JSON list of C-alpha atoms in Angstrom, two decimals:
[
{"chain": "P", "resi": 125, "resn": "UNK", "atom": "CA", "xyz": [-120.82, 30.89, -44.12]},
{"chain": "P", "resi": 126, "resn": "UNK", "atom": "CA", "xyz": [-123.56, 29.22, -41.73]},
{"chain": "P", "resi": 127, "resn": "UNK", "atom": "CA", "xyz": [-124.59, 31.41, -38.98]},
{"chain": "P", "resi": 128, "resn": "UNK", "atom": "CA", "xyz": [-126.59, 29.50, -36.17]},
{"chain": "P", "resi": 129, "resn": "UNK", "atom": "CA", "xyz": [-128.11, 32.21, -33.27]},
{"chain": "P", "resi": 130, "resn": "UNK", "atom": "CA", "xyz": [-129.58, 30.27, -30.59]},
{"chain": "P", "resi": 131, "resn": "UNK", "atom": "CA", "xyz": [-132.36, 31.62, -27.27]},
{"chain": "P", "resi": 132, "resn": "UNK", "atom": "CA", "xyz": [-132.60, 31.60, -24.35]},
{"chain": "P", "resi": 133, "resn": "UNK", "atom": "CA", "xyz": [-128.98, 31.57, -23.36]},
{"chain": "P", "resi": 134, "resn": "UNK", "atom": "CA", "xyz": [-130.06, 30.50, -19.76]},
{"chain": "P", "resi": 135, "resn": "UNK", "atom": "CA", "xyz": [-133.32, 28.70, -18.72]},
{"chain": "P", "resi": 136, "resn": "UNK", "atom": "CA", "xyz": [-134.85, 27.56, -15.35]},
{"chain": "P", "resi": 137, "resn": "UNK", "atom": "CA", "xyz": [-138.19, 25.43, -15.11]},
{"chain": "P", "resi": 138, "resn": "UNK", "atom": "CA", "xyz": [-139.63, 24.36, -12.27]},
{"chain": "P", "resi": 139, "resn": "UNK", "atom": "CA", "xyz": [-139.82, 20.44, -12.32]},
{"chain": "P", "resi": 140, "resn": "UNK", "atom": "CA", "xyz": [-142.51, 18.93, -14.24]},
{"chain": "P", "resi": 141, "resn": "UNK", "atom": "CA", "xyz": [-142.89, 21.73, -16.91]},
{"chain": "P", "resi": 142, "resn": "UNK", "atom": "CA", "xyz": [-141.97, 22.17, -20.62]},
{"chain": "P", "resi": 143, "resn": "UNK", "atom": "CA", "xyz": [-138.75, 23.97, -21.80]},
{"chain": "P", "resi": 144, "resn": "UNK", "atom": "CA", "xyz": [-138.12, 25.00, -25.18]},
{"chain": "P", "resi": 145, "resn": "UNK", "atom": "CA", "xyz": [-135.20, 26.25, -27.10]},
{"chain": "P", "resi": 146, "resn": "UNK", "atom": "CA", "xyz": [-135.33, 28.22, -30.32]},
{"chain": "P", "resi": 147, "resn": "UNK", "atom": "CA", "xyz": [-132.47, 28.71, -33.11]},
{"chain": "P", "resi": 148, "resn": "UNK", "atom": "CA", "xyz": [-132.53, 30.38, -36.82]},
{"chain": "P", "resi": 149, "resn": "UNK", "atom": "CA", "xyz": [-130.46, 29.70, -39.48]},
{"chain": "P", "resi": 150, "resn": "UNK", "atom": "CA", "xyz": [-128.45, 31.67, -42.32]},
{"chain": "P", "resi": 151, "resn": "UNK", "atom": "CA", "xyz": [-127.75, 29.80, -44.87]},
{"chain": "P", "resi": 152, "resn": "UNK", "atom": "CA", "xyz": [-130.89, 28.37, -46.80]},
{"chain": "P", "resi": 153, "resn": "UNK", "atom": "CA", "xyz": [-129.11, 25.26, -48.28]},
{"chain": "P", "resi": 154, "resn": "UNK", "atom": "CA", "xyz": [-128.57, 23.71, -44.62]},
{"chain": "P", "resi": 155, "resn": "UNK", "atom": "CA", "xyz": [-130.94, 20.66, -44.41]},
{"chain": "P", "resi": 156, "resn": "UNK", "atom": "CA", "xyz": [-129.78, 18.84, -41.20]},
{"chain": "P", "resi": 157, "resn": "UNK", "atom": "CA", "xyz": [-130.45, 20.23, -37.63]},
{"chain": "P", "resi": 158, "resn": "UNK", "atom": "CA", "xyz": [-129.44, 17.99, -34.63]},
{"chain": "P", "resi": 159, "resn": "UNK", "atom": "CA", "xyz": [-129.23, 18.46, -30.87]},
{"chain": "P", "resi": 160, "resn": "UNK", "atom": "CA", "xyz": [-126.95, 18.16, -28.62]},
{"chain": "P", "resi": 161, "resn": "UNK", "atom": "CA", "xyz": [-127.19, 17.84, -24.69]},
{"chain": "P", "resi": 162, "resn": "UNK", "atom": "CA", "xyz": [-123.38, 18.62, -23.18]},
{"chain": "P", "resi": 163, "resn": "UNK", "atom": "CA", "xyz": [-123.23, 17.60, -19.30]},
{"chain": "P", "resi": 164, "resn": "UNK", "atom": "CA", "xyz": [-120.29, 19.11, -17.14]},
{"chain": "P", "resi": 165, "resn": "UNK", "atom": "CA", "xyz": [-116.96, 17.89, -18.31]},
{"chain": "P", "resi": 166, "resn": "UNK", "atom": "CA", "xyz": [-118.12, 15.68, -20.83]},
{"chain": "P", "resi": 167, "resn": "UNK", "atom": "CA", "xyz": [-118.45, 16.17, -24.78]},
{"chain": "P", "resi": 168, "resn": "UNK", "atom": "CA", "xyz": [-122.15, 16.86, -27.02]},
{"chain": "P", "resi": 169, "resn": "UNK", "atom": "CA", "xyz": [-124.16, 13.70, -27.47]},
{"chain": "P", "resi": 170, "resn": "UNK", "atom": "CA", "xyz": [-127.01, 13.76, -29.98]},
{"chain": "P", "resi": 171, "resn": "UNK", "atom": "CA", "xyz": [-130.67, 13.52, -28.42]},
{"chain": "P", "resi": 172, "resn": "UNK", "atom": "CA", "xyz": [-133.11, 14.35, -31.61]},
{"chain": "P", "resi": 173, "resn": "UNK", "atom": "CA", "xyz": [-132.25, 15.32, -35.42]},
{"chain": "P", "resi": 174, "resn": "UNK", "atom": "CA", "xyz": [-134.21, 16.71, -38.14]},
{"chain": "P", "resi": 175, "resn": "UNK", "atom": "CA", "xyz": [-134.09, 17.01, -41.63]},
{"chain": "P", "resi": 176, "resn": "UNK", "atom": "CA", "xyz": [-135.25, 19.68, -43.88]},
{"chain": "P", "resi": 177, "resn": "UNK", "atom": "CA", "xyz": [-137.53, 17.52, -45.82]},
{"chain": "P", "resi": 178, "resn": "UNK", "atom": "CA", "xyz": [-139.55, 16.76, -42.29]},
{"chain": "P", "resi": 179, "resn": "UNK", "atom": "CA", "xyz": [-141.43, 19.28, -40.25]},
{"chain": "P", "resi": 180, "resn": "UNK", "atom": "CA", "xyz": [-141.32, 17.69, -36.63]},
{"chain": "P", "resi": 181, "resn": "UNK", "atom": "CA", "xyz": [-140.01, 14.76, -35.37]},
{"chain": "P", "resi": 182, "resn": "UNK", "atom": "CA", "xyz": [-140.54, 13.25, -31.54]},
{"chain": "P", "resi": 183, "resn": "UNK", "atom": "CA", "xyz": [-138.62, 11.03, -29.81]},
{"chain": "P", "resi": 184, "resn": "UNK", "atom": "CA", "xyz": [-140.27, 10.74, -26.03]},
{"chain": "P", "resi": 185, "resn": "UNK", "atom": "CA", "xyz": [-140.27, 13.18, -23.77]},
{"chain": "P", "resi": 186, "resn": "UNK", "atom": "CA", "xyz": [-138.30, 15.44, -26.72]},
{"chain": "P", "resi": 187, "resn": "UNK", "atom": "CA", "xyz": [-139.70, 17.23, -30.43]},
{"chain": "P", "resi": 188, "resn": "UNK", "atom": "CA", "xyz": [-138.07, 19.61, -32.75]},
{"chain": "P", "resi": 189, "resn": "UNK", "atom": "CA", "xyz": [-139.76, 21.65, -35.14]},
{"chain": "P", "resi": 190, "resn": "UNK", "atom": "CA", "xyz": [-138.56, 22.86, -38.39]},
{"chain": "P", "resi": 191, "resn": "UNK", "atom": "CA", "xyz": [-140.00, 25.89, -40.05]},
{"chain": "P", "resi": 192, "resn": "UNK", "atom": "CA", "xyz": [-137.44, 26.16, -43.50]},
{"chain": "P", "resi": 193, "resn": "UNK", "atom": "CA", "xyz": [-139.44, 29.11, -45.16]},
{"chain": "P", "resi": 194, "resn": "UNK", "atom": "CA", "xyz": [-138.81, 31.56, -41.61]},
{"chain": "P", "resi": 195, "resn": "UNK", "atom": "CA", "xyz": [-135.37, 29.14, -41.28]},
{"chain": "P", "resi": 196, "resn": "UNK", "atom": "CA", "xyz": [-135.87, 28.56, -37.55]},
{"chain": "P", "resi": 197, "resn": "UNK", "atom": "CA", "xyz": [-136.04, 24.95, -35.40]},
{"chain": "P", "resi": 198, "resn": "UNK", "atom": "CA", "xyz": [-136.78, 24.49, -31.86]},
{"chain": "P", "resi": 199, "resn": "UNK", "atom": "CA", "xyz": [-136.30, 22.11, -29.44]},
{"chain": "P", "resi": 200, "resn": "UNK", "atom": "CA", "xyz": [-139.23, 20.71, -26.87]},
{"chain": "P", "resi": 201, "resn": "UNK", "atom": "CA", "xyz": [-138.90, 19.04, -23.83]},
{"chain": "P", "resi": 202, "resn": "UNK", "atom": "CA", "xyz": [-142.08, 17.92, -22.06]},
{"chain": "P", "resi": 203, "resn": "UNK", "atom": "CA", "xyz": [-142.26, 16.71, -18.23]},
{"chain": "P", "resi": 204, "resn": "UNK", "atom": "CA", "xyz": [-138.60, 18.25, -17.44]},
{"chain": "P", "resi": 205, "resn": "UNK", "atom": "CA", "xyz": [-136.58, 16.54, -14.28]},
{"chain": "P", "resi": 206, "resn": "UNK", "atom": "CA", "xyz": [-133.55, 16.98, -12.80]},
{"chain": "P", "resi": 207, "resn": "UNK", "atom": "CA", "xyz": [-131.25, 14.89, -15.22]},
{"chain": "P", "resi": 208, "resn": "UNK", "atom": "CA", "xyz": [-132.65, 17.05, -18.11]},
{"chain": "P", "resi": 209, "resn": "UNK", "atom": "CA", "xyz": [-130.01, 19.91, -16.37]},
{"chain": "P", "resi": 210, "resn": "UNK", "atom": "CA", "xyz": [-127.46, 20.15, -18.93]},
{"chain": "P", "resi": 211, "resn": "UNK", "atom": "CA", "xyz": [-126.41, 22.65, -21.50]},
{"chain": "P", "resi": 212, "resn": "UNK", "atom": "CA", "xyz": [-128.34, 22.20, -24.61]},
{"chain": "P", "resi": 213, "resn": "UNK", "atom": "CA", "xyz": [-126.82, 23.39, -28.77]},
{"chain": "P", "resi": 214, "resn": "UNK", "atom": "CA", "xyz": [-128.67, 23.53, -31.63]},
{"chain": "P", "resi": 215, "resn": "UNK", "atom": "CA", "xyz": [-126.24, 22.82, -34.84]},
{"chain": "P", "resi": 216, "resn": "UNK", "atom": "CA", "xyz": [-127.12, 23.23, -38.84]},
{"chain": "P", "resi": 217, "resn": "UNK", "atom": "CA", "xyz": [-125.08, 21.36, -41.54]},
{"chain": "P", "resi": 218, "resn": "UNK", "atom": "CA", "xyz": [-125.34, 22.06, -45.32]},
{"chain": "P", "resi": 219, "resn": "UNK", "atom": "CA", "xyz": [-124.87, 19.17, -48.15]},
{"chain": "P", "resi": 220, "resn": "UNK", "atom": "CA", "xyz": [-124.23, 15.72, -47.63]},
{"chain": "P", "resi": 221, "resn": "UNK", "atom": "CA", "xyz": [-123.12, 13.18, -44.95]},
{"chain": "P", "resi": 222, "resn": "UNK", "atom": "CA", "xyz": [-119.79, 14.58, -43.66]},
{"chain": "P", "resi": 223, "resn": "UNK", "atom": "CA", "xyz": [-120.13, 18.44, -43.96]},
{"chain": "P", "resi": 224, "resn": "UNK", "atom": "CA", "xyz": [-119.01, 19.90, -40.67]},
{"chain": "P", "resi": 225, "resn": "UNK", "atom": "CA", "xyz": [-121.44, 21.74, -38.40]},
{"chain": "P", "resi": 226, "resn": "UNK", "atom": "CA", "xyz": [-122.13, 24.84, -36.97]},
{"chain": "P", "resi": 227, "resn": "UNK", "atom": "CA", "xyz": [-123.17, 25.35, -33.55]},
{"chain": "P", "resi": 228, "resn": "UNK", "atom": "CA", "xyz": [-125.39, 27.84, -31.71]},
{"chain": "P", "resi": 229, "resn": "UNK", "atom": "CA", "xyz": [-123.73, 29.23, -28.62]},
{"chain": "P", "resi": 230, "resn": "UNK", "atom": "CA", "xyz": [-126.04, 27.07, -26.31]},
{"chain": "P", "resi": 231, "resn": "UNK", "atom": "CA", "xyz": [-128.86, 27.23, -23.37]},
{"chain": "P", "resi": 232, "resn": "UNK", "atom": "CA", "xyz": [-127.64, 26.66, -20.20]},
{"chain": "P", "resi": 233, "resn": "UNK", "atom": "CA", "xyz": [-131.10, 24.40, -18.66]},
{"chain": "P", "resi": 234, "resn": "UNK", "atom": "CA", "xyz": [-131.99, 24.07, -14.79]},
{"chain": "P", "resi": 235, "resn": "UNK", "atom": "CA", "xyz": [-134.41, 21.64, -13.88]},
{"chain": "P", "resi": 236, "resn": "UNK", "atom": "CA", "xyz": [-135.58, 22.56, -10.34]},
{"chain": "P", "resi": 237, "resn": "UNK", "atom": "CA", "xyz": [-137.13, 20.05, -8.29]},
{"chain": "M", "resi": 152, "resn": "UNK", "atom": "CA", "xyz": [-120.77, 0.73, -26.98]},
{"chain": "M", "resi": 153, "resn": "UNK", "atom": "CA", "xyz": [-118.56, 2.59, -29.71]},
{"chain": "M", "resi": 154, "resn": "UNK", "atom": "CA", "xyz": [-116.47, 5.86, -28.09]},
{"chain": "M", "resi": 155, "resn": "UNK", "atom": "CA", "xyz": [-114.19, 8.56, -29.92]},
{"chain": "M", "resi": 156, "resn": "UNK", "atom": "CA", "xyz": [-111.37, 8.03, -27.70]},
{"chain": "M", "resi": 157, "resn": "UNK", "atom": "CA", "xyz": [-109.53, 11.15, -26.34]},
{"chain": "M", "resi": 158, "resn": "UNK", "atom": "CA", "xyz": [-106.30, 11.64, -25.00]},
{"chain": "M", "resi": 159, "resn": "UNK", "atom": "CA", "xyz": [-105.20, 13.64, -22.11]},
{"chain": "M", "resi": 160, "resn": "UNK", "atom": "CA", "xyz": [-108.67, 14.41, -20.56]},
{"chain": "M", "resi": 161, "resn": "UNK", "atom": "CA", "xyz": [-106.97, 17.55, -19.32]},
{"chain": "M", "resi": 162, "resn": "UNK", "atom": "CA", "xyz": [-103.62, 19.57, -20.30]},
{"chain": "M", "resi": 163, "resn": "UNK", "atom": "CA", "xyz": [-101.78, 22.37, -18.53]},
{"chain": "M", "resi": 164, "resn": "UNK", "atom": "CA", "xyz": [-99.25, 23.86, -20.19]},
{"chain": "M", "resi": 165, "resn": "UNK", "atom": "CA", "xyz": [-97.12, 27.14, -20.27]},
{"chain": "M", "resi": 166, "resn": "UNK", "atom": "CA", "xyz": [-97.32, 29.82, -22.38]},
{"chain": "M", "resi": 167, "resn": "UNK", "atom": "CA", "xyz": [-94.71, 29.04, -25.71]},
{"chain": "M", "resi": 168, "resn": "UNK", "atom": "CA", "xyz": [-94.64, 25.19, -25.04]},
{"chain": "M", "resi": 169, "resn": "UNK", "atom": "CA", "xyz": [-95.72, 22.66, -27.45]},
{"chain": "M", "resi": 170, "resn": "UNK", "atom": "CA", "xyz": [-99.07, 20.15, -26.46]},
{"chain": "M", "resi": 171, "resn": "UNK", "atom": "CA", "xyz": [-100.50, 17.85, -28.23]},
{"chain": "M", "resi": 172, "resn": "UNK", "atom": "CA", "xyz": [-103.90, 16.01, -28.58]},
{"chain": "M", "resi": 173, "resn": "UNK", "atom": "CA", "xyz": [-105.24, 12.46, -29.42]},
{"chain": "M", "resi": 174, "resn": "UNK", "atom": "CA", "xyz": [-107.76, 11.30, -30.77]},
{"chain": "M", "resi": 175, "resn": "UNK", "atom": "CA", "xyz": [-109.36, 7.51, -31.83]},
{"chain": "M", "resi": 176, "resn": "UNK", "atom": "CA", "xyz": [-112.51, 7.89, -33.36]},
{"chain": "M", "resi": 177, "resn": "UNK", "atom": "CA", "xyz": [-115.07, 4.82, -34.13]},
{"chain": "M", "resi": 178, "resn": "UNK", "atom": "CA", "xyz": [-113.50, 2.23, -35.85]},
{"chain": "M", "resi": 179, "resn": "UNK", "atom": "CA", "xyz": [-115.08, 2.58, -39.49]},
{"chain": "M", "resi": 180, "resn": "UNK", "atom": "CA", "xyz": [-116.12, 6.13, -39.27]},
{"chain": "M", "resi": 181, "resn": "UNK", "atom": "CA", "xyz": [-114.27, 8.04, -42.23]},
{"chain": "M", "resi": 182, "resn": "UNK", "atom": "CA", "xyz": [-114.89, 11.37, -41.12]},
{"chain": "M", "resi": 183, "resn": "UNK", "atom": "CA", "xyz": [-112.89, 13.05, -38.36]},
{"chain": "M", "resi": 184, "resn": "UNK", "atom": "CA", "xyz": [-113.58, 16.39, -36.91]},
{"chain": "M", "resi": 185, "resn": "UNK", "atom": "CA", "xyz": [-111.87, 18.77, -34.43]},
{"chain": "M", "resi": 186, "resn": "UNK", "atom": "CA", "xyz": [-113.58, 21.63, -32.75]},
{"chain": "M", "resi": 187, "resn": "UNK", "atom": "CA", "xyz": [-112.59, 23.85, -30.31]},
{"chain": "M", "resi": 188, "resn": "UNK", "atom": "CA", "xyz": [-115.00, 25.22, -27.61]},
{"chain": "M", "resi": 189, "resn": "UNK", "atom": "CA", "xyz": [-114.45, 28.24, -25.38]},
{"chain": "M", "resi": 190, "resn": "UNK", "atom": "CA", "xyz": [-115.98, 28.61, -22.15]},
{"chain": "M", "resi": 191, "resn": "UNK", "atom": "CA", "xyz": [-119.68, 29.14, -22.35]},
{"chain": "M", "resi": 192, "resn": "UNK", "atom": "CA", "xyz": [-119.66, 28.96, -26.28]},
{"chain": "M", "resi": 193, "resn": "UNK", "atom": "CA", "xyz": [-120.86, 26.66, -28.89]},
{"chain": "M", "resi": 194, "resn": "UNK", "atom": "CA", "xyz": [-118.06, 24.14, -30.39]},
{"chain": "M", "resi": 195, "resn": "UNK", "atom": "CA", "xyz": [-116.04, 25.85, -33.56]},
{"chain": "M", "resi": 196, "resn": "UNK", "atom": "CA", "xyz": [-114.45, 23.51, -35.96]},
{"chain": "M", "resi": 197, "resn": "UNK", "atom": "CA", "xyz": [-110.78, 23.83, -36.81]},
{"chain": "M", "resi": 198, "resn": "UNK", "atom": "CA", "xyz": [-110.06, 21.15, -39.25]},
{"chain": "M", "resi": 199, "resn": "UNK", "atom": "CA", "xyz": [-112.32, 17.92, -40.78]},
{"chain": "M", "resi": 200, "resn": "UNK", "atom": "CA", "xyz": [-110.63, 14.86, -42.27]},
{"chain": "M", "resi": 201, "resn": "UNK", "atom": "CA", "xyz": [-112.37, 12.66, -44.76]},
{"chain": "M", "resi": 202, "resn": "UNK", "atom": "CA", "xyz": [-109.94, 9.74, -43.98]},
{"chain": "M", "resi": 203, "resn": "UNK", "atom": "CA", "xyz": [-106.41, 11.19, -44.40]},
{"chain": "M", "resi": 204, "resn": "UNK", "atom": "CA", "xyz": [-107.17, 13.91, -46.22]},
{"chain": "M", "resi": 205, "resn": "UNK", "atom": "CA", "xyz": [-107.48, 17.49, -45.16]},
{"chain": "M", "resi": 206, "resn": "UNK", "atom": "CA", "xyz": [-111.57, 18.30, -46.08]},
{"chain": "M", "resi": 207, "resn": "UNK", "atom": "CA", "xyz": [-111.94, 21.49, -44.19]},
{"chain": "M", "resi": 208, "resn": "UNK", "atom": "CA", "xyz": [-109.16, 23.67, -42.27]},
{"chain": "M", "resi": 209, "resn": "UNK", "atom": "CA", "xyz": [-110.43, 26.97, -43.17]},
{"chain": "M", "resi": 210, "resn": "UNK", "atom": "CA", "xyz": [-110.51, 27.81, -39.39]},
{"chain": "M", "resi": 211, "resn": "UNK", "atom": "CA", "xyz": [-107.41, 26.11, -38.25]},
{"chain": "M", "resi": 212, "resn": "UNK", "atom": "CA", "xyz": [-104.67, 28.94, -37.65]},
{"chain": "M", "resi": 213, "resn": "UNK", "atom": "CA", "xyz": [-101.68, 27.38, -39.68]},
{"chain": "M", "resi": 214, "resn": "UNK", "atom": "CA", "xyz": [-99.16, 29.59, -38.05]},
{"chain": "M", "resi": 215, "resn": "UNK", "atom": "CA", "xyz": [-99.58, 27.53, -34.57]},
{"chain": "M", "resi": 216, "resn": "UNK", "atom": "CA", "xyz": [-101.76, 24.72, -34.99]},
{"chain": "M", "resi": 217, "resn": "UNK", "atom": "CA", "xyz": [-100.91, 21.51, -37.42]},
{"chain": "M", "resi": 218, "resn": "UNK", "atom": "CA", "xyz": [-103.66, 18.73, -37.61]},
{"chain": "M", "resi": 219, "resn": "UNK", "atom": "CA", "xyz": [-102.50, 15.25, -38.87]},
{"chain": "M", "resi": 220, "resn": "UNK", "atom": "CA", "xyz": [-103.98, 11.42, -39.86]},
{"chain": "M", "resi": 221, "resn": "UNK", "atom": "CA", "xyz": [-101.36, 9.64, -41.36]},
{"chain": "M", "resi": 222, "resn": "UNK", "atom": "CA", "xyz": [-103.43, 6.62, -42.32]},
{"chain": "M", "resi": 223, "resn": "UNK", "atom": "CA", "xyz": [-106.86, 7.35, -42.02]},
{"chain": "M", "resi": 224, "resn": "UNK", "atom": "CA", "xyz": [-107.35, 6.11, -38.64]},
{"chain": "M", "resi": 225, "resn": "UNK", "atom": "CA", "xyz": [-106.77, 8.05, -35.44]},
{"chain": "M", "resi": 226, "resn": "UNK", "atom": "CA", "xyz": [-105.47, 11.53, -35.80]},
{"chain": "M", "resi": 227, "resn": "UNK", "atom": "CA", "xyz": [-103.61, 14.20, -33.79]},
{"chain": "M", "resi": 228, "resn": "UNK", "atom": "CA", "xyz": [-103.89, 18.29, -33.41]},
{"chain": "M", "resi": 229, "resn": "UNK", "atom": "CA", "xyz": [-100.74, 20.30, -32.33]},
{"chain": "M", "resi": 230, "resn": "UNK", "atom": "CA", "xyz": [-100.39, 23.69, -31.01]},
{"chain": "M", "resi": 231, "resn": "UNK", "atom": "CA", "xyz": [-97.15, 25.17, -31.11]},
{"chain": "M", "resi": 232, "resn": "UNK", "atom": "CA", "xyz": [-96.22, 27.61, -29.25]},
{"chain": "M", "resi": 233, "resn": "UNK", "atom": "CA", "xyz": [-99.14, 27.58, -27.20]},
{"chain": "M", "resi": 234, "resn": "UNK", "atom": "CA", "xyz": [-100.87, 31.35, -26.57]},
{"chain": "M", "resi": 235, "resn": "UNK", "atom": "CA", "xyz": [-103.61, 31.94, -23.54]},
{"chain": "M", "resi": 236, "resn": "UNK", "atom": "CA", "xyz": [-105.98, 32.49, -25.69]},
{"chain": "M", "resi": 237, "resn": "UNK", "atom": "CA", "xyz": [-105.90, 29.30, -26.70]},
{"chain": "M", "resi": 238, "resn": "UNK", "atom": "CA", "xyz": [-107.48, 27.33, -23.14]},
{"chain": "M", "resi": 239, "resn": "UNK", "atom": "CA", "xyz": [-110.01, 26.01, -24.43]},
{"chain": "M", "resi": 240, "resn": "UNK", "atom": "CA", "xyz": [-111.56, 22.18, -24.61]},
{"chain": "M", "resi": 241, "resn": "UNK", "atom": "CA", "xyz": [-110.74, 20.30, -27.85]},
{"chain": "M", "resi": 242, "resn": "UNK", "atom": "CA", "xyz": [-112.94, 18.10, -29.10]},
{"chain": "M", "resi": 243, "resn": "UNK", "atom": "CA", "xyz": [-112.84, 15.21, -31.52]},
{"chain": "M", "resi": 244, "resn": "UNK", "atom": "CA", "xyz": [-116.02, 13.71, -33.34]},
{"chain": "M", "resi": 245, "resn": "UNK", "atom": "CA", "xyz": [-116.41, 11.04, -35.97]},
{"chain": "M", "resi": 246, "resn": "UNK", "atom": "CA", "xyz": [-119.14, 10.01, -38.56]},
{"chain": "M", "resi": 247, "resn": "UNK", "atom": "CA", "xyz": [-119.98, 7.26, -40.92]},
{"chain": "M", "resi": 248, "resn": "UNK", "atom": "CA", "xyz": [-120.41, 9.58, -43.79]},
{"chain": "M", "resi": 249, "resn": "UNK", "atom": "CA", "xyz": [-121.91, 7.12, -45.51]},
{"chain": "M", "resi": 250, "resn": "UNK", "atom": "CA", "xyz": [-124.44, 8.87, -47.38]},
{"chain": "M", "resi": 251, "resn": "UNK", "atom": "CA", "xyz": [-127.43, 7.81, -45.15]},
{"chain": "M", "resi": 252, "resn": "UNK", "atom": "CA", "xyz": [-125.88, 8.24, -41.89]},
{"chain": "M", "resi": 253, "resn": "UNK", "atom": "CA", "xyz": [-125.00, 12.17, -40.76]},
{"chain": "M", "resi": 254, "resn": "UNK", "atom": "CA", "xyz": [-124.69, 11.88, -36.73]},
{"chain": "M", "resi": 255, "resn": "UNK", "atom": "CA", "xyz": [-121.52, 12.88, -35.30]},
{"chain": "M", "resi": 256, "resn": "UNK", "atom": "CA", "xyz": [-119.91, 11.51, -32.23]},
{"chain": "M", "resi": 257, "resn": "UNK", "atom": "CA", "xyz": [-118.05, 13.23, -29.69]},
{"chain": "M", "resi": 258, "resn": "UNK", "atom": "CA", "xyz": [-115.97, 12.29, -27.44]},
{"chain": "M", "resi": 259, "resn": "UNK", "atom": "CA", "xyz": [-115.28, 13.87, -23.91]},
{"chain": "M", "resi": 260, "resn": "UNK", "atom": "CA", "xyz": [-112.83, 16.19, -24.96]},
{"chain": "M", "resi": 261, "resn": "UNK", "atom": "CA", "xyz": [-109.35, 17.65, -23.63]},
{"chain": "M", "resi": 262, "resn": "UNK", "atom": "CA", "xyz": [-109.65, 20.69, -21.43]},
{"chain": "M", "resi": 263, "resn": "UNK", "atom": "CA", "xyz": [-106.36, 22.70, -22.27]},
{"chain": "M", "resi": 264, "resn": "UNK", "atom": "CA", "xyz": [-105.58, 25.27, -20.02]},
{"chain": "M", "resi": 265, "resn": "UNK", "atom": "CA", "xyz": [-102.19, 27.81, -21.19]},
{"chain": "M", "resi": 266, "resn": "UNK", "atom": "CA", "xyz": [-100.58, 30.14, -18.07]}
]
């Protein structure tokens, strides 16, 4: 099956400056990557997807990159502040709408002001 | 705003006992999923439900855990008898699955903890 390996497992920026979060993939058929931020005590809720069939996508203050020949994506975050402090997992899905996801183990992100 | 619904928000139960977790997902959404998430891991799934039936329980051990949705709508996840291994939070997502739309929602989740 899917194997997801996500790094840093921990990362602390200094207010103001980028972070970024790198996963790789197994399993060369998966062709959906999203995001998720998790906040203490709450569940994952989606902040940026990508598809196989695009290389980048931005959304704000957030990009992910998708490189499918080295199967790897990463996650940007420009102009970090506090609220961006949350624990952040990359996921891969294989097929069509409704195939279940597998999740990296997380990075753990601190914000410092 | 639409929420996957989640019921307790957090269990504590004994070693052997039974427990048992609800879940609502987003009206319309055809897809249920359970995961389970470990301290300071990424979420696992146990079982996915394309409407009542059973898509994906590859991961769900049978001996103690039974995952039901009678008709299609809001679905529940046993654990009997419960082990310590098993604290854990449990968390329910939904999706449209409509062949366009992919994103899965969560909802907040049920923080079990077995002593």
């Amino acid at each position: 099956g899917e194997n997801v390996e996500q790094h840093p497992s921990t990362l602390s920026v200094q207010e103001g400056d980028s972070a970024v979060i790198k996963c790789t993939y197994s399993d060369s058929a998966s062709n959906y990557f999203p995001w998720y931020k998790q906040e203490l005590g709450k569940g994952p809720q989606l902040i940026i997807d990508i598809r196989s069939n695009v290389g980048e996508k931005k959304d704000q203050r957030i990009a992910v990159t998708l490189n499918k020949t080295a199967k790897h994506f990463s996650l940007h975050i420009t102009e970090t502040q506090p609220e961006d402090s949350a624990v952040y997992f990359c996921a891969a899905s294989i097929g069509a709408a409704g195939n279940k996801l597998t999740f990296g183990g997380g990075t753990r992100v601190l914000v410092k002001p | 705003e639409a929420e996957v619904a989640q019921s307790p928000r957090y269990k504590i139960t004994e070693k052997s006992q039974a427990v048992a977790f609800w879940c609502d997902p987003i009206s319309g959404h055809a897809t249920l999923y359970w995961y389970r998430q470990i301290l300071g891991q990424g979420p696992e799934l146990l079982v996915q439900f394309q409407d009542e039936s059973v898509v994906d329980d590859s991961q769900l051990p049978k001996d103690r855990f039974s995952a039901e949705r009678l008709k299609g709508v809001d679905s529940t996840l046993k654990i009997q008898p419960a082990e310590l291994g098993d604290s854990a939070m449990y968390l329910c997502a939904s999706s449209l699955s409509d062949g366009m739309n992919t994103e899965a929602f969560f909802g907040q989740g049920t923080r079990l903890t077995v002593v």
